Tab-separated table of C-alpha atoms in Angstrom:
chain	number	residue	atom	x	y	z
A	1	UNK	CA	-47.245	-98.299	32.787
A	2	UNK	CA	-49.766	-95.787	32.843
A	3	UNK	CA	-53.856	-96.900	32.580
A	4	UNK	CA	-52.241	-100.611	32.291
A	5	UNK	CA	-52.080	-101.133	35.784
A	6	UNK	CA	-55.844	-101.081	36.523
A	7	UNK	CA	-56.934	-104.302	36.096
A	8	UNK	CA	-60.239	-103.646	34.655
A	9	UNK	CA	-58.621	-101.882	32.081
A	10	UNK	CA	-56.210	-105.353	31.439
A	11	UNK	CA	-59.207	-107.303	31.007
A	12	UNK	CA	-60.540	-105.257	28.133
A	13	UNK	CA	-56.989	-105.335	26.467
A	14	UNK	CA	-56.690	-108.646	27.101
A	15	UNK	CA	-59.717	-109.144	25.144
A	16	UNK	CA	-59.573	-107.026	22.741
A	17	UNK	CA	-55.784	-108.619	21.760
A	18	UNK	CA	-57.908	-112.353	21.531
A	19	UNK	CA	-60.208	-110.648	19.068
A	20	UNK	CA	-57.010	-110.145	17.347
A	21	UNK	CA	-55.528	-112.841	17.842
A	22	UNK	CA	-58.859	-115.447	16.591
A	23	UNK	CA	-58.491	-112.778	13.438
A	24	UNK	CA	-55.004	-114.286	12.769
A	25	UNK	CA	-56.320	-117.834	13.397
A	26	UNK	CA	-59.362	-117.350	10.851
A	27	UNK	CA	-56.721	-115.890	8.071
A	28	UNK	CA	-54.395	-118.878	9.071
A	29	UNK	CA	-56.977	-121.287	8.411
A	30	UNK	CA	-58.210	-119.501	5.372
A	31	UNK	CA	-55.498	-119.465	3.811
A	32	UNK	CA	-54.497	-122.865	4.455
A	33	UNK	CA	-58.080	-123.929	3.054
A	34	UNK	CA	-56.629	-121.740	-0.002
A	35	UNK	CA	-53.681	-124.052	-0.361
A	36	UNK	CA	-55.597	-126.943	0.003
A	37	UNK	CA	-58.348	-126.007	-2.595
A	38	UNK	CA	-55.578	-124.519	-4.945
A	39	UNK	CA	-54.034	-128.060	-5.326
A	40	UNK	CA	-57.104	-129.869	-5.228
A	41	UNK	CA	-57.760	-128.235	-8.920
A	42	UNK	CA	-54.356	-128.417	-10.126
A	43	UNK	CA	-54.652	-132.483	-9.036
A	44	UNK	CA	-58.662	-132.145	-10.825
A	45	UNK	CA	-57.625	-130.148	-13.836
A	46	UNK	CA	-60.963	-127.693	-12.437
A	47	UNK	CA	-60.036	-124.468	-13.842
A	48	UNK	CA	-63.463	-123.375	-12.448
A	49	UNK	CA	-62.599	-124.183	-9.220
A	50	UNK	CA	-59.385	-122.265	-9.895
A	51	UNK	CA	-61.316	-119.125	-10.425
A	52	UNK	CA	-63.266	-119.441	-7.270
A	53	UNK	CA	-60.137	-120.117	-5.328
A	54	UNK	CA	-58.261	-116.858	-6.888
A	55	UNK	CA	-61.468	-114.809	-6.015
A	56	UNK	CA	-61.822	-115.921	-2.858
A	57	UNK	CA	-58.354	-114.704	-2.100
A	58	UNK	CA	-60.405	-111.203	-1.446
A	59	UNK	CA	-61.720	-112.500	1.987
A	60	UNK	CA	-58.680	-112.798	2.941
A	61	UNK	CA	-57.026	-109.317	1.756
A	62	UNK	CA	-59.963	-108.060	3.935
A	63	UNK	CA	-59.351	-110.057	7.047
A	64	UNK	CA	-55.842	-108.806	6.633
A	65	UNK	CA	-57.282	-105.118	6.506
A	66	UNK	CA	-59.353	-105.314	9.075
A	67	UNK	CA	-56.443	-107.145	11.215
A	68	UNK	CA	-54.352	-103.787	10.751
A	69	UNK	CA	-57.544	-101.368	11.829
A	70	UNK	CA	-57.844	-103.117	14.717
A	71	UNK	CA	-54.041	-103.007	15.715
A	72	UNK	CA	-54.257	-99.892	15.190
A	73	UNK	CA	-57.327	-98.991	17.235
A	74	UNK	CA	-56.052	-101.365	20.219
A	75	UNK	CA	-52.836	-99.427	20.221
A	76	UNK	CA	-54.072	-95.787	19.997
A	77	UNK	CA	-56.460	-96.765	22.315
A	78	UNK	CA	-54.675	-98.627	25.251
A	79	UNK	CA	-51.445	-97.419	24.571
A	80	UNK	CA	-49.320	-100.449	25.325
A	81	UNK	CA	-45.778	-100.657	26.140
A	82	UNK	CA	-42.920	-102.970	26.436
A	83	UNK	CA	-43.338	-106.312	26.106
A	84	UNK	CA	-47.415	-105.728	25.360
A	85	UNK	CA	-46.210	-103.142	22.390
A	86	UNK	CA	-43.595	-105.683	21.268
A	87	UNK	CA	-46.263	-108.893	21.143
A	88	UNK	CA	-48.902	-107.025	19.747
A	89	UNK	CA	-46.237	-105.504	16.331
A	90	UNK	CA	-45.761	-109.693	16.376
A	91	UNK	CA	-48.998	-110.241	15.723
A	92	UNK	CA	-48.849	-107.639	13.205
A	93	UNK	CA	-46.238	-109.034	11.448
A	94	UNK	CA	-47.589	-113.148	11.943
A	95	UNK	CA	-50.664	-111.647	9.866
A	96	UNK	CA	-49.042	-110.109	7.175
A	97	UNK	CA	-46.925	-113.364	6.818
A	98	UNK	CA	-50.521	-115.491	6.950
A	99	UNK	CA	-51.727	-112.957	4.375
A	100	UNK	CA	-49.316	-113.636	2.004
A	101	UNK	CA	-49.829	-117.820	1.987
A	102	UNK	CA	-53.338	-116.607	0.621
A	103	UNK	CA	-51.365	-114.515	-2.117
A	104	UNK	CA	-49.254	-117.398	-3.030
A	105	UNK	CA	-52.238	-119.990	-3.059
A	106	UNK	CA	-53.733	-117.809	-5.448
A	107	UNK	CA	-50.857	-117.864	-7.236
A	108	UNK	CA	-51.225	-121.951	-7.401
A	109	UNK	CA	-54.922	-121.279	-8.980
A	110	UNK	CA	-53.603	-119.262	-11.443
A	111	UNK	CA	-51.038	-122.259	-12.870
A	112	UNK	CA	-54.059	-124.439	-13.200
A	113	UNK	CA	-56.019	-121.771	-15.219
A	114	UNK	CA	-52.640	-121.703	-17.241
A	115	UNK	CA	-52.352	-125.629	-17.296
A	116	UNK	CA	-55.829	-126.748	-18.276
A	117	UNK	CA	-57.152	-123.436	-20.224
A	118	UNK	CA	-54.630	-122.721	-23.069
A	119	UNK	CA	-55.283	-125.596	-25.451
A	120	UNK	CA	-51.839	-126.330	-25.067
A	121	UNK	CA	-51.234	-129.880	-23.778
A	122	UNK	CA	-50.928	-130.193	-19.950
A	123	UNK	CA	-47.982	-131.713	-18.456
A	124	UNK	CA	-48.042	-135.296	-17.081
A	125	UNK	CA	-48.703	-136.320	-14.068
A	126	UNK	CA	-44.839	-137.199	-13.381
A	127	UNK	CA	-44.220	-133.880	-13.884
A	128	UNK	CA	-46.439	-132.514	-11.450
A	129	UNK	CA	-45.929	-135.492	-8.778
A	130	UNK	CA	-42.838	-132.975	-7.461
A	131	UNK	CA	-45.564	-130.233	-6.481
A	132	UNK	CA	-48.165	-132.596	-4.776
A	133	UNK	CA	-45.267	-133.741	-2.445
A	134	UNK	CA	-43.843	-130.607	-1.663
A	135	UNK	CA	-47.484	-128.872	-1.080
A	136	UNK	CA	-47.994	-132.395	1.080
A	137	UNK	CA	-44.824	-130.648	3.437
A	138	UNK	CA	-46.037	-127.296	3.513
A	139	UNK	CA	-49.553	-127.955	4.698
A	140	UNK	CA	-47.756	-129.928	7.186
A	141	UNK	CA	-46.145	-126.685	8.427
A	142	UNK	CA	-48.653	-124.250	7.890
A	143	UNK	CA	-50.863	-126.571	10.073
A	144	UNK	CA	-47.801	-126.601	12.390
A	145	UNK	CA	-47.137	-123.020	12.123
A	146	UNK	CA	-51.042	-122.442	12.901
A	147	UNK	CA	-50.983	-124.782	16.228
A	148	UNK	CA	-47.465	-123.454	17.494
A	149	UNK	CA	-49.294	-119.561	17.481
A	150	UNK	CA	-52.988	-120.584	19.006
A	151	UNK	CA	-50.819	-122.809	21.553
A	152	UNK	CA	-48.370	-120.470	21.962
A	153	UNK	CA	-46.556	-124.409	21.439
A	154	UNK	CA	-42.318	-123.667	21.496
A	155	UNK	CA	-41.566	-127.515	20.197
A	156	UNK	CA	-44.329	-126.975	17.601
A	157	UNK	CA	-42.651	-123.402	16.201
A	158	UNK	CA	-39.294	-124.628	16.395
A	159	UNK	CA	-39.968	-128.075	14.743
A	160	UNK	CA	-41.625	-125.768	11.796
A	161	UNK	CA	-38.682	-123.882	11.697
A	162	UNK	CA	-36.515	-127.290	11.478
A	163	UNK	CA	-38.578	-127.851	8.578
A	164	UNK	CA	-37.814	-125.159	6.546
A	165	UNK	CA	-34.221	-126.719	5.801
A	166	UNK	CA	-35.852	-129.756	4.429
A	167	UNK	CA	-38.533	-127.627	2.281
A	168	UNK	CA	-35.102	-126.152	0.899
A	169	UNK	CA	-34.158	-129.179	0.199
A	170	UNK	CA	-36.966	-130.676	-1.498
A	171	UNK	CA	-37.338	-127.837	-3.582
A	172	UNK	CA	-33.622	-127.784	-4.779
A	173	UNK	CA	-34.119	-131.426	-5.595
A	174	UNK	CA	-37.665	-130.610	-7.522
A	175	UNK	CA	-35.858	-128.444	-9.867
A	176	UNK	CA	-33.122	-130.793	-10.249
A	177	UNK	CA	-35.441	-133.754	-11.421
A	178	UNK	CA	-37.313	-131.219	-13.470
A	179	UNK	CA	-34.093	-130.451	-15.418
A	180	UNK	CA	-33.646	-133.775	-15.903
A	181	UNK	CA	-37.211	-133.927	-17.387
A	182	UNK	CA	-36.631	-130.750	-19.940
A	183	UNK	CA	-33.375	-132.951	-21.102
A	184	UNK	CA	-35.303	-136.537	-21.371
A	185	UNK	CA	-38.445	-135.087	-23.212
A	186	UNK	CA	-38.600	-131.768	-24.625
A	187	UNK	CA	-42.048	-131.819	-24.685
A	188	UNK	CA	-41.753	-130.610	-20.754
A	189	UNK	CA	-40.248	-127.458	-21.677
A	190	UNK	CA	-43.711	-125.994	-22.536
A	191	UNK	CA	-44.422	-126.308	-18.671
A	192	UNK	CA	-41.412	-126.270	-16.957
A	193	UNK	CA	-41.337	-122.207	-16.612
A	194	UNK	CA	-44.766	-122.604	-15.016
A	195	UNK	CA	-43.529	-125.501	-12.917
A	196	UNK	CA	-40.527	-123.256	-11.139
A	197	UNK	CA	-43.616	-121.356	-10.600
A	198	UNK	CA	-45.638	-123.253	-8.665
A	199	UNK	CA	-43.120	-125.103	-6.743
A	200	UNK	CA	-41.613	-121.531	-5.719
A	201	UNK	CA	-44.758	-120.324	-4.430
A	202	UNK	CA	-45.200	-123.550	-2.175
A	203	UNK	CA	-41.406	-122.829	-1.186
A	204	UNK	CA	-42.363	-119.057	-0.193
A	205	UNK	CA	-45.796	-120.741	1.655
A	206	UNK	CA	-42.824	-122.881	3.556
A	207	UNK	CA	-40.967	-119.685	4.069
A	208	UNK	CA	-44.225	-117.772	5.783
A	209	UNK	CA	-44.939	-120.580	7.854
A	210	UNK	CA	-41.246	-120.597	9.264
A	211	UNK	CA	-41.223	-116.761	10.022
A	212	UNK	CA	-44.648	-117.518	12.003
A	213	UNK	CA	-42.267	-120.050	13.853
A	214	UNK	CA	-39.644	-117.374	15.189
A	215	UNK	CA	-42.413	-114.536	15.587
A	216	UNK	CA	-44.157	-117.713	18.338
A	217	UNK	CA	-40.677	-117.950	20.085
A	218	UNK	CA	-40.732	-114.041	20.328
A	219	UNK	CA	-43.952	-114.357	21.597
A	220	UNK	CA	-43.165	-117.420	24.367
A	221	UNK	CA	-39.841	-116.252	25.276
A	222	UNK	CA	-38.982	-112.845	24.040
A	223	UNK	CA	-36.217	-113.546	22.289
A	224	UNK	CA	-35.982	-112.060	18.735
A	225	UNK	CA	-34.775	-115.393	16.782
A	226	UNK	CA	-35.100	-113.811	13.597
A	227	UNK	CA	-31.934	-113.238	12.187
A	228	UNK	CA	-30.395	-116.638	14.052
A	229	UNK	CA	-29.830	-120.211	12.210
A	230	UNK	CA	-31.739	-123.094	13.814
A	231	UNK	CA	-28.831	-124.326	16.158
A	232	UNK	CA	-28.594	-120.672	17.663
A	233	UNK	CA	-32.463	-120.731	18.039
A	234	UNK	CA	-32.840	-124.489	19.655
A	235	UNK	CA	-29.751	-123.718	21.806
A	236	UNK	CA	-31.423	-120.129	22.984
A	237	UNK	CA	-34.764	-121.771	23.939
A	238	UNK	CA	-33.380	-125.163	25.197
A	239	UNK	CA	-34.002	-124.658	28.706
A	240	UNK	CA	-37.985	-123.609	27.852
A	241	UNK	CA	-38.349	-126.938	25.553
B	1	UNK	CA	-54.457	-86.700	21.102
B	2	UNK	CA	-52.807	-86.236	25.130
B	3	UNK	CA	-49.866	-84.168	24.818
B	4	UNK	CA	-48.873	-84.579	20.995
B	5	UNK	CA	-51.228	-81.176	21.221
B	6	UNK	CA	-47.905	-79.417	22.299
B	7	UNK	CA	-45.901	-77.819	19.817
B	8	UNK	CA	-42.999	-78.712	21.878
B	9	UNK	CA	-44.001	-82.592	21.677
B	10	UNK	CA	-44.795	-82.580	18.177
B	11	UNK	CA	-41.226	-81.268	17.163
B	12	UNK	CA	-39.308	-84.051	19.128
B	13	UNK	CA	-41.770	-86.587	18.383
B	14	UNK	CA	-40.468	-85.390	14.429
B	15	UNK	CA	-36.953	-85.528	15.181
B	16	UNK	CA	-37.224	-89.019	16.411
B	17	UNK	CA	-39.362	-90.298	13.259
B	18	UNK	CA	-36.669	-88.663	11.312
B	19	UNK	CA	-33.955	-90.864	12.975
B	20	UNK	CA	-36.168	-93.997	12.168
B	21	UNK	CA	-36.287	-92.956	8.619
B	22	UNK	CA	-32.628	-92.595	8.192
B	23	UNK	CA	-32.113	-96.252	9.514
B	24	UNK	CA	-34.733	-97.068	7.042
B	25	UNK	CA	-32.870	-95.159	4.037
B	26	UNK	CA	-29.044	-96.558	5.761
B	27	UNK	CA	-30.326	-99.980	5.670
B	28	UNK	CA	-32.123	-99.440	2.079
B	29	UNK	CA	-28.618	-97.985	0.728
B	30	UNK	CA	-26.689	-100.883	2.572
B	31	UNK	CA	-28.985	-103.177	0.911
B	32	UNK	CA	-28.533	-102.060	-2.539
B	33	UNK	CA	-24.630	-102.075	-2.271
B	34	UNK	CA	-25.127	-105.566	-1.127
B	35	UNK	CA	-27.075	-106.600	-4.061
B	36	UNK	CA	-24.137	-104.769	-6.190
B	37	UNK	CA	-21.096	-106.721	-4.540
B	38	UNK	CA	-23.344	-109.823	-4.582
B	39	UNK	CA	-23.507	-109.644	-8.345
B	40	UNK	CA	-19.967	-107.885	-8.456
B	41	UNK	CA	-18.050	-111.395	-7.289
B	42	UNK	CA	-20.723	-113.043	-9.904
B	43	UNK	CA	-18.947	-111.670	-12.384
B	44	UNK	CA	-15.603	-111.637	-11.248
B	45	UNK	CA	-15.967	-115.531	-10.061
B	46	UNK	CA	-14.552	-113.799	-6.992
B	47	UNK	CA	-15.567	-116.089	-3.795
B	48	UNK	CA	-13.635	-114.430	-1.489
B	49	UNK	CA	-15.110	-111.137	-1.541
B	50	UNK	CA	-19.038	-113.478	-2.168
B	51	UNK	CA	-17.861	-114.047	1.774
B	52	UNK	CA	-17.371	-110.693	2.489
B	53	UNK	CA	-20.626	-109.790	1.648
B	54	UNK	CA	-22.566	-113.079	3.376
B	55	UNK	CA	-20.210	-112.207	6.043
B	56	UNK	CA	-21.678	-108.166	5.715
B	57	UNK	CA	-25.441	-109.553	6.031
B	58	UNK	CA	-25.523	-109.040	10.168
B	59	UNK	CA	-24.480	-105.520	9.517
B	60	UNK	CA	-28.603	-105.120	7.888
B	61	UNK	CA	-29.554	-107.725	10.309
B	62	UNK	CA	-28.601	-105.748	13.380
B	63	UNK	CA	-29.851	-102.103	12.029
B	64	UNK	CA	-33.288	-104.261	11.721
B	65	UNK	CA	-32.532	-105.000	14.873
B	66	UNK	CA	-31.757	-101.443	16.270
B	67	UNK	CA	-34.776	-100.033	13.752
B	68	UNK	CA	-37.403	-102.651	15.440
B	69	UNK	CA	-35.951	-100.651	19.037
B	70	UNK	CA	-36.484	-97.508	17.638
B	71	UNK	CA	-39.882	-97.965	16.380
B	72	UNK	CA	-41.305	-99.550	19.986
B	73	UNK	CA	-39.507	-96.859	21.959
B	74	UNK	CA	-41.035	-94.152	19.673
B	75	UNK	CA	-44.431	-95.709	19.858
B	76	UNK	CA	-44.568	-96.102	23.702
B	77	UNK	CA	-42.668	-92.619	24.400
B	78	UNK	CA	-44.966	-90.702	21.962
B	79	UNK	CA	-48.393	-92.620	21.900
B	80	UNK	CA	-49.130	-91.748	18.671
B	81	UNK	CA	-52.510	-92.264	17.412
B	82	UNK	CA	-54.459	-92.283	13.815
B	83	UNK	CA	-52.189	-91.206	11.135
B	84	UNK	CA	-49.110	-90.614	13.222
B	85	UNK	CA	-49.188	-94.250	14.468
B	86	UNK	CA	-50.282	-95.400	10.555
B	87	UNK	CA	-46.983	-94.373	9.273
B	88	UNK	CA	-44.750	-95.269	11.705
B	89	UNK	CA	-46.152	-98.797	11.367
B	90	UNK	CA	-45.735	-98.156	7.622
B	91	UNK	CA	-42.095	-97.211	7.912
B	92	UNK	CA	-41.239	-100.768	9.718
B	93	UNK	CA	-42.981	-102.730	7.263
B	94	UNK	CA	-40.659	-101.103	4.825
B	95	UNK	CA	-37.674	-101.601	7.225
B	96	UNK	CA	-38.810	-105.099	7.419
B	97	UNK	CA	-38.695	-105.146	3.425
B	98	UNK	CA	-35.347	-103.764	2.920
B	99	UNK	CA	-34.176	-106.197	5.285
B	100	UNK	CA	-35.240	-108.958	3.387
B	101	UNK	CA	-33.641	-107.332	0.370
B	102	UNK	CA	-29.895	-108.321	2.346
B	103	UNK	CA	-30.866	-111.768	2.662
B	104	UNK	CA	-31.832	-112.281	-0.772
B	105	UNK	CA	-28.063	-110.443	-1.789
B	106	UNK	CA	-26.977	-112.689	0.517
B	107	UNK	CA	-28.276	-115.758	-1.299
B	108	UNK	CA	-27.331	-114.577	-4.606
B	109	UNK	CA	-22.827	-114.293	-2.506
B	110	UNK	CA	-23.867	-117.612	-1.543
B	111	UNK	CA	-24.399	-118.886	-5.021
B	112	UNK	CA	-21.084	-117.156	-6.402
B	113	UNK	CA	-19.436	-119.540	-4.113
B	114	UNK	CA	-21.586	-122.377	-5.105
B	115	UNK	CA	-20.172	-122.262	-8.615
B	116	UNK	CA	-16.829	-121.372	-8.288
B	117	UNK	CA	-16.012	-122.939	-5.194
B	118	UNK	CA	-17.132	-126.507	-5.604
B	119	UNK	CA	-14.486	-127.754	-8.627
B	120	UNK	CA	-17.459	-128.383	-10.901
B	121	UNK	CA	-17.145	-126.315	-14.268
B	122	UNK	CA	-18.517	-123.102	-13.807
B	123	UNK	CA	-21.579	-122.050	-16.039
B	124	UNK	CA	-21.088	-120.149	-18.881
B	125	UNK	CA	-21.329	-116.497	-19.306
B	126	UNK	CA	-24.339	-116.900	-21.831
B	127	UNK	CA	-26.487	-119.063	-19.053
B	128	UNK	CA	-25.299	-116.346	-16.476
B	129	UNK	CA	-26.437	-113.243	-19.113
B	130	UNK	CA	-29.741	-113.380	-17.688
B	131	UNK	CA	-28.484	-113.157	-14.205
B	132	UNK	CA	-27.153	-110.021	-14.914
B	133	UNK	CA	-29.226	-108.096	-16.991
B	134	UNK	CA	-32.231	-109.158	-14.222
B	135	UNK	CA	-29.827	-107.915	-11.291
B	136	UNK	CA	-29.693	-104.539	-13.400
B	137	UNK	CA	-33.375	-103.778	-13.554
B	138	UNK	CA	-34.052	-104.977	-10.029
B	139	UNK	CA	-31.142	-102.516	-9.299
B	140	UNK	CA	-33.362	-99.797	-10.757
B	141	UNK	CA	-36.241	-100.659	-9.073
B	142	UNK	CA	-34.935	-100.490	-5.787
B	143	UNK	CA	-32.849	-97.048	-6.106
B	144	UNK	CA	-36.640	-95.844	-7.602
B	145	UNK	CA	-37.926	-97.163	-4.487
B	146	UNK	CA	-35.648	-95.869	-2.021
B	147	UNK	CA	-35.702	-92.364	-4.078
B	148	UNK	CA	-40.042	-92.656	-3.696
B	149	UNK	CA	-39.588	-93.358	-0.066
B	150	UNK	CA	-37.245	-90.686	1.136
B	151	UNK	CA	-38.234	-88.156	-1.167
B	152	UNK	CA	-42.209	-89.253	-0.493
B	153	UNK	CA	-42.227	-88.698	-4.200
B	154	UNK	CA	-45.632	-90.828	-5.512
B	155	UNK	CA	-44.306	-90.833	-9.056
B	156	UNK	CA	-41.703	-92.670	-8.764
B	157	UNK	CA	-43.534	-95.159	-6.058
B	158	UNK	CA	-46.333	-95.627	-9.207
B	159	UNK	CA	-43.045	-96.275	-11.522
B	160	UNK	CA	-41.424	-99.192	-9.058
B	161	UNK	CA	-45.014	-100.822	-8.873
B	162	UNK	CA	-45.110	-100.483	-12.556
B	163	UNK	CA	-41.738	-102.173	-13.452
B	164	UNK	CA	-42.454	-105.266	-11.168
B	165	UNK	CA	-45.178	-106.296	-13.778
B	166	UNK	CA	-42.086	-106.308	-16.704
B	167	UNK	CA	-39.814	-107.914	-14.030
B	168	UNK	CA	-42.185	-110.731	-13.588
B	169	UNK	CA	-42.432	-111.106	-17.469
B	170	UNK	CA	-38.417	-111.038	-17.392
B	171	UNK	CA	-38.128	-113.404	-14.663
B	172	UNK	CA	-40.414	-116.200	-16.788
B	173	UNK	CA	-38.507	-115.458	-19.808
B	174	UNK	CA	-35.096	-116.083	-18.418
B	175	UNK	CA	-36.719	-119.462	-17.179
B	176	UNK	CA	-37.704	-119.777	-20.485
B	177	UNK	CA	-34.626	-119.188	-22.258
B	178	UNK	CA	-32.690	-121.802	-19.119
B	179	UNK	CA	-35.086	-124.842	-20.373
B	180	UNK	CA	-34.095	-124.277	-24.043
B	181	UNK	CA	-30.012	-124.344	-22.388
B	182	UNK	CA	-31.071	-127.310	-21.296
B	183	UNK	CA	-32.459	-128.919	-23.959
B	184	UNK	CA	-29.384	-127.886	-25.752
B	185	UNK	CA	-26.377	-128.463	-24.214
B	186	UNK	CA	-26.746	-131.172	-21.201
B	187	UNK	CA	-23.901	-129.870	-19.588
B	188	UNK	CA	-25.943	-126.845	-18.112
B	189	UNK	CA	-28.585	-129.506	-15.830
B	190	UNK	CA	-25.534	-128.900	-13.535
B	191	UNK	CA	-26.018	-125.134	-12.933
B	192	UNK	CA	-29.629	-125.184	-13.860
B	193	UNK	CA	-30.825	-125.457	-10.081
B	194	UNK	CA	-28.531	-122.723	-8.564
B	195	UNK	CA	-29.649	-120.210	-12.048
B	196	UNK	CA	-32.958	-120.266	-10.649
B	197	UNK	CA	-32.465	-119.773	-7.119
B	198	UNK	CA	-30.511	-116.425	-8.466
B	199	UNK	CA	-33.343	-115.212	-10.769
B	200	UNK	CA	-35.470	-116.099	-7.906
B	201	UNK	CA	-33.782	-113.962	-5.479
B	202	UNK	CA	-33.168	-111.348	-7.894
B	203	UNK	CA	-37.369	-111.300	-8.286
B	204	UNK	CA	-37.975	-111.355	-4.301
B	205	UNK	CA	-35.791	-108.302	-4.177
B	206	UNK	CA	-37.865	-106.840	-7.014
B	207	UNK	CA	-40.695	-107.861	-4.674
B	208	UNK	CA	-39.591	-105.862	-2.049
B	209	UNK	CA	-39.353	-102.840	-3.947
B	210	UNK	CA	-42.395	-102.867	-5.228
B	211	UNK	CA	-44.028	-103.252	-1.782
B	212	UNK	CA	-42.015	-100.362	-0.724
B	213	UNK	CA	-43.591	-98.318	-3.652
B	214	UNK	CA	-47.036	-99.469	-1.797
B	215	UNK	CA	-45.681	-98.088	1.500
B	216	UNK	CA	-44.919	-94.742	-0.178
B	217	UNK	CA	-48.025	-94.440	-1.462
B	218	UNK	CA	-50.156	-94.609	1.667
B	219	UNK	CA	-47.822	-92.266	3.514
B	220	UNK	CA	-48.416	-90.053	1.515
B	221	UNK	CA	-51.959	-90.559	0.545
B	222	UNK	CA	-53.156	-92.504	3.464
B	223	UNK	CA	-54.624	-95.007	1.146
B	224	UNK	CA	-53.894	-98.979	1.364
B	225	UNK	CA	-53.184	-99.879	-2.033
B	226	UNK	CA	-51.869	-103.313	-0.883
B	227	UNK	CA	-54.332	-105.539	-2.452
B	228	UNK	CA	-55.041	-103.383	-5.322
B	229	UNK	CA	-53.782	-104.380	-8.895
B	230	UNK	CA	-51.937	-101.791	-11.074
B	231	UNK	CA	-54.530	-99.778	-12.739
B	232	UNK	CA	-56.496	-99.346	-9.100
B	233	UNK	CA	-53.742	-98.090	-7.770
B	234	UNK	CA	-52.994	-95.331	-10.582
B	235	UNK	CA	-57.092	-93.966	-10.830
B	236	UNK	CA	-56.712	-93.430	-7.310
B	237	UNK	CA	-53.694	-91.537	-7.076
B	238	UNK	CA	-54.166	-89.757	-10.388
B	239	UNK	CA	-55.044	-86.372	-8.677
B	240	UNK	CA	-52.188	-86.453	-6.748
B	241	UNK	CA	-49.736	-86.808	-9.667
């Protein structure tokens, strides 16, 4: 355990890993803002707003940069092992999940540009209703996701991860009513492409916010839930609920 | 840099970076054989074998595993620091990708069974053309990126990050072209849903390669082109091409 043992030395890992750790709770929240401002011009047909929201995403790719320096730095520096090497790569990989909401926010900004900007008629509000209820569920887990890390909360990251199956859900039964759609009124097929679109970036959001869910449990209990289905996972973690 | 100094040190230190590559390459070819049986029993409406291969999944999912095991042990025996520990981070987040590439084979087994297995009428080979033409150019893309990453060969890493721009223009064309089946022939709403969870998985796994290309490029360059858009990425590599 080398240096580790001094525990003067603990307290300034200790510390420096919370400097990491509020880094991954500022991108979280970022990019959850990011969701929430991406729909909010979608639902406002504010292509301008759409343009700040896809610039903005550059905050976050920096946070996200930054994030990795410092990982770096903390491990070169106080050479961790064990379980300390193992949570800290967790943190690494719960950021570059977090990063990658703010990618598919952006993505979300992008449809309304696409939408409201092309002199093309934009799609109905029925058509879109599908994408304000499933971005209605994945805030819900990203905020979820979010609490179970800072709280290191095991019910919070395996509820998430319960979610994910209805998210799947959802989204297969988006696509189905949006077939329907193309078949009632062809006028929908102009959108529909762009549709898929945004509904598969708030699946993906769904996704991140799941894998945040296992990497907590990892974190909590040690166990590496990643490649288990939920009943493995609640079973493996029942007696720490 | 404590004892990497030693010649000695430096020389194991190599030989166990080279084992972690080869899981990353195993895994990478193990993936792409995946994707190919995954689209094999596609074609041959063969759910039996579509089994096999969801069946072959925690074959990738335990040399992710074993990989993860690898990488901590290397880090904590070694203590690498600066570039050393840069790239071995690198080299999981592209372990981590090829992982992800299984899953997404996976999926696409998943669906085989899903339409042959379920005594609806299958789709027809002309809604299912797509499917296969976009399994053949992700198929590229990931034997370029597995070439770029064991051959640390930036040419072909520029190439994979290329071909994910046409691959997202394929991928919205294919949606495309499924709207106007529907519109067309009702009989294809059926099928619609499961089409474009396939040309969605085929487009992650295009995803994946294309972040690989990324990883390639900073171990061999040491730059982060992550966040950087196409043309970035080839003015600052240009001298090294």
């Amino acid at each position: 355990m080398n240096e580790m043992i001094s525990g003067h030395t603990v307290k300034a890992y200790n510390q420096e890993l919370k400097t990491i750790n509020q880094l991954a709770i500022k991108l979280g929240e970022l990019g959850l803002d990011q969701l929430r401002r991406a729909v909010k011009t979608l639902k406002e047909e504010d292509t301008k707003a759409a343009g700040q929201v896809i610039d903005r995403d550059q905050k976050l790719n920096a946070i996200d940069v930054q994030a990795d320096e410092e990982i770096i730095r903390l491990i070169a520096k106080r050479q961790p092992v064990a379980k300390d090497l193992r949570d800290i790569l967790t943190v690494q990989k719960t950021i570059a999940d977090l990063e990658r909401v703010g990618d598919e926010a952006r993505k979300i900004a992008n449809l309304t540009i696409h939408f409201f900007d092309n002199g093309k008629t934009p799609p109905g509000n029925e058509i879109l209703r599908d994408i304000y209820s499933m971005a209605e569920f994945v805030d819900q887990m990203l905020v979820q996701s979010l609490e179970a890390f800072s709280e290191l909360n095991l019910h919070k990251a395996l509820e998430v991860i319960k979610r994910d199956e209805t998210l799947y859900e959802e989204f297969r039964d988006a696509l189905r009513r949006l077939s329907t759609f193309i078949m009632e009124d062809s006028r929908s097929v102009g959108h529909a492409v762009d549709i898929v679109l945004a509904l598969r970036a708030l699946e993906r959001i769904g996704g991140h916010a799941k894998n945040i869910g296992g990497f907590v449990i990892f974190l909590v209990t040690g166990k590496d839930v990643r490649h288990e289905d939920l009943n493995m996972i609640a079973a493996e973690i029942a007696d720490r609920l």
